[in-house]
Coordinates of C-alpha atoms and ligand atoms in Angstrom, one line a residue:
M1 CA 108.8 134.5 26.3
N2 CA 112.1 136.1 25.2
Q3 CA 114.5 133.2 25.8
T4 CA 115.8 130.6 23.4
I5 CA 114.4 127.1 23.9
V6 CA 116.4 124.3 22.6
K7 CA 114.6 121.0 22.2
K8 CA 116.3 117.9 23.5
A9 CA 117.2 115.1 21.1
T10 CA 114.3 112.8 20.2
F11 CA 114.4 109.8 22.4
R12 CA 111.2 108.1 21.6
G13 CA 111.3 105.1 19.4
K14 CA 114.2 103.5 21.2
R15 CA 111.8 102.1 23.8
K16 CA 108.8 99.9 23.5
G17 CA 106.9 100.9 26.6
F18 CA 105.0 104.0 27.5
L19 CA 107.2 106.6 29.2
V20 CA 105.7 108.9 31.8
D21 CA 107.6 111.6 33.8
M22 CA 105.6 111.3 37.0
H23 CA 107.1 114.2 39.0
I24 CA 106.9 117.6 37.3
H25 CA 106.9 121.0 38.9
T26 CA 105.6 124.2 37.2
N27 CA 105.6 127.8 38.1
Y28 CA 102.7 127.0 40.4
S29 CA 105.3 125.5 42.8
F30 CA 106.9 128.1 45.1
D31 CA 110.4 127.0 44.0
S32 CA 110.0 126.8 40.3
A33 CA 109.7 129.5 37.6
F34 CA 109.5 127.0 34.7
I35 CA 106.2 127.1 32.9
L36 CA 104.4 124.0 31.8
E37 CA 104.7 124.8 28.1
E38 CA 108.5 125.0 28.4
T39 CA 108.5 121.5 30.0
L40 CA 106.4 120.2 27.1
I41 CA 108.7 121.6 24.5
E42 CA 111.6 119.8 26.2
L43 CA 109.7 116.5 26.4
D44 CA 107.9 116.4 23.1
G45 CA 109.3 113.3 21.4
V46 CA 111.1 112.2 24.5
V47 CA 108.3 110.8 26.7
D48 CA 104.7 109.9 26.1
A49 CA 103.1 111.7 29.1
I50 CA 103.8 113.8 32.1
I51 CA 102.1 114.1 35.5
I52 CA 102.1 117.6 37.1
T53 CA 102.9 117.4 40.8
D54 CA 103.3 120.9 42.1
H55 CA 104.0 121.5 45.8
D56 CA 100.7 121.5 47.8
T57 CA 98.7 122.9 44.9
M58 CA 96.7 121.3 42.1
G59 CA 94.0 122.1 39.6
N60 CA 95.9 125.0 38.2
F61 CA 95.4 123.9 34.6
S62 CA 91.9 123.6 33.1
K63 CA 90.9 120.6 31.0
E64 CA 90.8 122.9 28.0
I65 CA 94.3 124.1 28.5
L66 CA 95.7 120.6 29.0
L67 CA 93.9 119.3 25.9
G68 CA 95.2 122.2 23.8
L69 CA 98.7 121.5 25.0
E70 CA 98.3 117.8 24.3
S71 CA 97.4 118.4 20.7
K72 CA 100.3 120.9 20.3
Y73 CA 103.0 118.8 21.9
H74 CA 102.0 115.2 21.2
L75 CA 102.2 114.1 24.8
K76 CA 99.5 113.5 27.4
N77 CA 99.3 115.7 30.5
F78 CA 97.8 114.0 33.5
S79 CA 96.7 116.1 36.5
E80 CA 94.8 115.1 39.7
S81 CA 98.1 114.7 41.3
V82 CA 100.2 116.7 43.8
E83 CA 103.4 116.6 46.0
I84 CA 102.2 117.0 49.5
S85 CA 104.4 118.5 52.3
T86 CA 103.5 116.4 55.3
A87 CA 104.8 117.1 58.8
Q88 CA 107.5 114.6 58.2
G89 CA 108.4 114.6 54.5
H90 CA 107.1 114.7 51.0
I91 CA 104.4 112.3 49.6
L92 CA 103.4 112.2 46.0
A93 CA 99.6 111.6 45.6
Y94 CA 98.2 110.5 42.3
G95 CA 94.5 110.5 41.5
I96 CA 93.0 112.7 44.2
A97 CA 90.6 115.6 43.8
A98 CA 92.0 118.1 46.3
V99 CA 95.1 118.9 48.3
P100 CA 94.8 117.6 52.0
S101 CA 95.3 120.3 54.7
N102 CA 98.8 121.4 55.5
N103 CA 101.2 119.7 57.8
L104 CA 99.2 116.5 58.5
R105 CA 101.1 113.5 59.6
P106 CA 102.1 111.1 56.8
N107 CA 99.8 108.3 57.9
E108 CA 96.9 110.8 57.9
V109 CA 97.7 112.0 54.4
I110 CA 98.0 108.4 53.1
E111 CA 94.6 107.6 54.6
I112 CA 93.1 110.6 52.8
I113 CA 94.7 109.5 49.5
H114 CA 93.5 105.9 49.9
S115 CA 90.0 107.1 50.8
E116 CA 89.9 108.5 47.2
N117 CA 91.5 105.4 45.7
G118 CA 94.6 107.4 44.9
L119 CA 98.2 106.3 45.0
A120 CA 100.5 107.3 47.8
V121 CA 104.2 107.3 46.9
A122 CA 107.2 108.2 49.0
A123 CA 109.0 111.0 47.1
H124 CA 112.8 110.9 47.2
P125 CA 112.6 109.1 50.6
F126 CA 116.3 109.2 51.7
T127 CA 117.0 112.9 51.0
L128 CA 116.2 116.2 52.6
L129 CA 112.4 116.5 52.9
G130 CA 112.0 112.8 52.3
L131 CA 110.3 110.5 54.8
G132 CA 113.4 108.5 55.6
D133 CA 113.0 105.3 57.6
L134 CA 109.5 106.3 58.4
I135 CA 108.5 104.7 55.1
Y136 CA 108.8 101.3 56.7
D137 CA 105.9 102.1 59.0
L138 CA 103.6 103.6 56.4
E139 CA 101.0 102.1 54.0
L140 CA 102.7 103.3 50.9
D141 CA 101.8 102.0 47.4
A142 CA 105.2 102.7 45.8
I143 CA 108.6 104.3 46.3
E144 CA 110.0 106.9 44.0
I145 CA 113.4 106.9 42.2
N146 CA 114.1 110.5 41.6
G147 CA 116.1 112.1 38.8
L148 CA 117.3 115.0 40.9
R149 CA 118.9 113.0 43.7
S150 CA 122.1 111.1 44.1
K151 CA 122.7 107.5 43.1
H152 CA 123.2 106.7 46.7
A153 CA 119.9 108.1 47.7
N154 CA 118.2 106.2 44.9
D155 CA 119.9 103.0 45.7
L156 CA 118.6 103.2 49.3
A157 CA 115.1 103.9 47.9
K158 CA 115.4 100.9 45.6
E159 CA 116.6 98.6 48.4
A160 CA 113.8 99.8 50.7
A161 CA 111.2 99.1 48.0
E162 CA 112.5 95.6 47.5
S163 CA 112.5 94.8 51.2
M164 CA 108.9 96.2 51.5
G165 CA 107.7 94.4 48.3
L166 CA 106.7 97.7 46.7
P167 CA 107.1 98.8 43.1
C168 CA 109.3 101.8 42.2
I169 CA 108.2 104.6 40.0
G170 CA 110.5 107.2 38.3
G171 CA 110.1 111.0 38.2
S172 CA 112.4 113.8 37.3
D173 CA 111.3 116.2 40.1
S174 CA 112.1 118.9 37.5
H175 CA 112.0 122.5 38.5
N176 CA 113.8 123.7 35.3
R177 CA 114.7 122.7 31.8
F178 CA 117.9 120.9 32.9
H179 CA 116.0 118.3 34.9
V180 CA 112.9 117.4 32.9
G181 CA 112.7 113.8 31.9
T182 CA 115.9 112.7 33.6
C183 CA 114.1 109.8 35.3
V184 CA 110.7 108.5 34.1
T185 CA 108.4 105.5 34.6
E186 CA 108.1 102.9 31.9
F187 CA 104.7 101.2 31.6
P188 CA 104.3 98.1 29.4
K189 CA 101.7 99.7 27.2
K190 CA 99.8 102.9 26.6
V191 CA 98.0 104.4 29.5
G192 CA 95.1 106.8 28.9
S193 CA 94.2 108.0 32.4
I194 CA 95.6 108.6 35.8
K195 CA 93.4 105.7 37.0
E196 CA 95.1 103.3 34.5
I197 CA 98.5 104.5 35.8
I198 CA 97.4 103.8 39.4
D199 CA 96.3 100.3 38.3
F200 CA 99.6 99.5 36.6
V201 CA 101.6 100.7 39.6
R202 CA 99.4 98.7 42.0
K203 CA 100.1 95.6 40.0
G204 CA 103.8 96.4 39.9
K205 CA 103.7 96.8 36.1
C206 CA 106.1 99.7 36.0
K207 CA 109.8 100.5 36.3
P208 CA 111.9 103.6 36.7
V209 CA 114.2 104.4 33.8
F210 CA 116.9 107.0 33.5
L211 CA 117.0 108.9 30.2
Q212 CA 120.2 110.3 28.8
Y213 CA 120.2 112.8 26.1
Ligands
ZN1 ZN1 109.9 116.8 47.2
ZN2 ZN1 109.1 117.6 43.8

């Protein structure tokens, strides 16, 4: 890797909760060339954990690789998650074993996610490739506040979540070093697995937080 990597200022310590960037792309996404290790260098000391959510692909990192990276960079890497391109917009799925088939309808995708006890979240709903007003007709578990999108789009997402009685999570949707960790989810205490994350979100014990460096 012949490029200079500058680590962001240490952010941890200023917050009591457990910070997780729940929307991270790696070079396994068609639109990102940013490798996982570069993301971890940026976020070491900034958040406590990340969740890899590549576009329509998962399982690209073995348990051994993730454990090795965890001990090197002091933050947990949760997998078993993916950003699914449905026929009508993007859905983040947490805690599932495999990517559903391409181009299914959003309600079909959500059914599959729930059949595995996973979490179905509307990714950047009021933006290009988001579900838009369709979210009101779907059995979603949460709505995403997205670090890559405008304040207006995020305000609409927040309002929708409030009116639907759903929790919000935060994710950076990072595809490069400039976006990692911009928006993350704060949990009240340490989470050790994707299942625990799902439980906290289902109980509404989470909130999106914007980080500034
Ligand atoms: Zn997306
Ligand atoms: Zn994304």
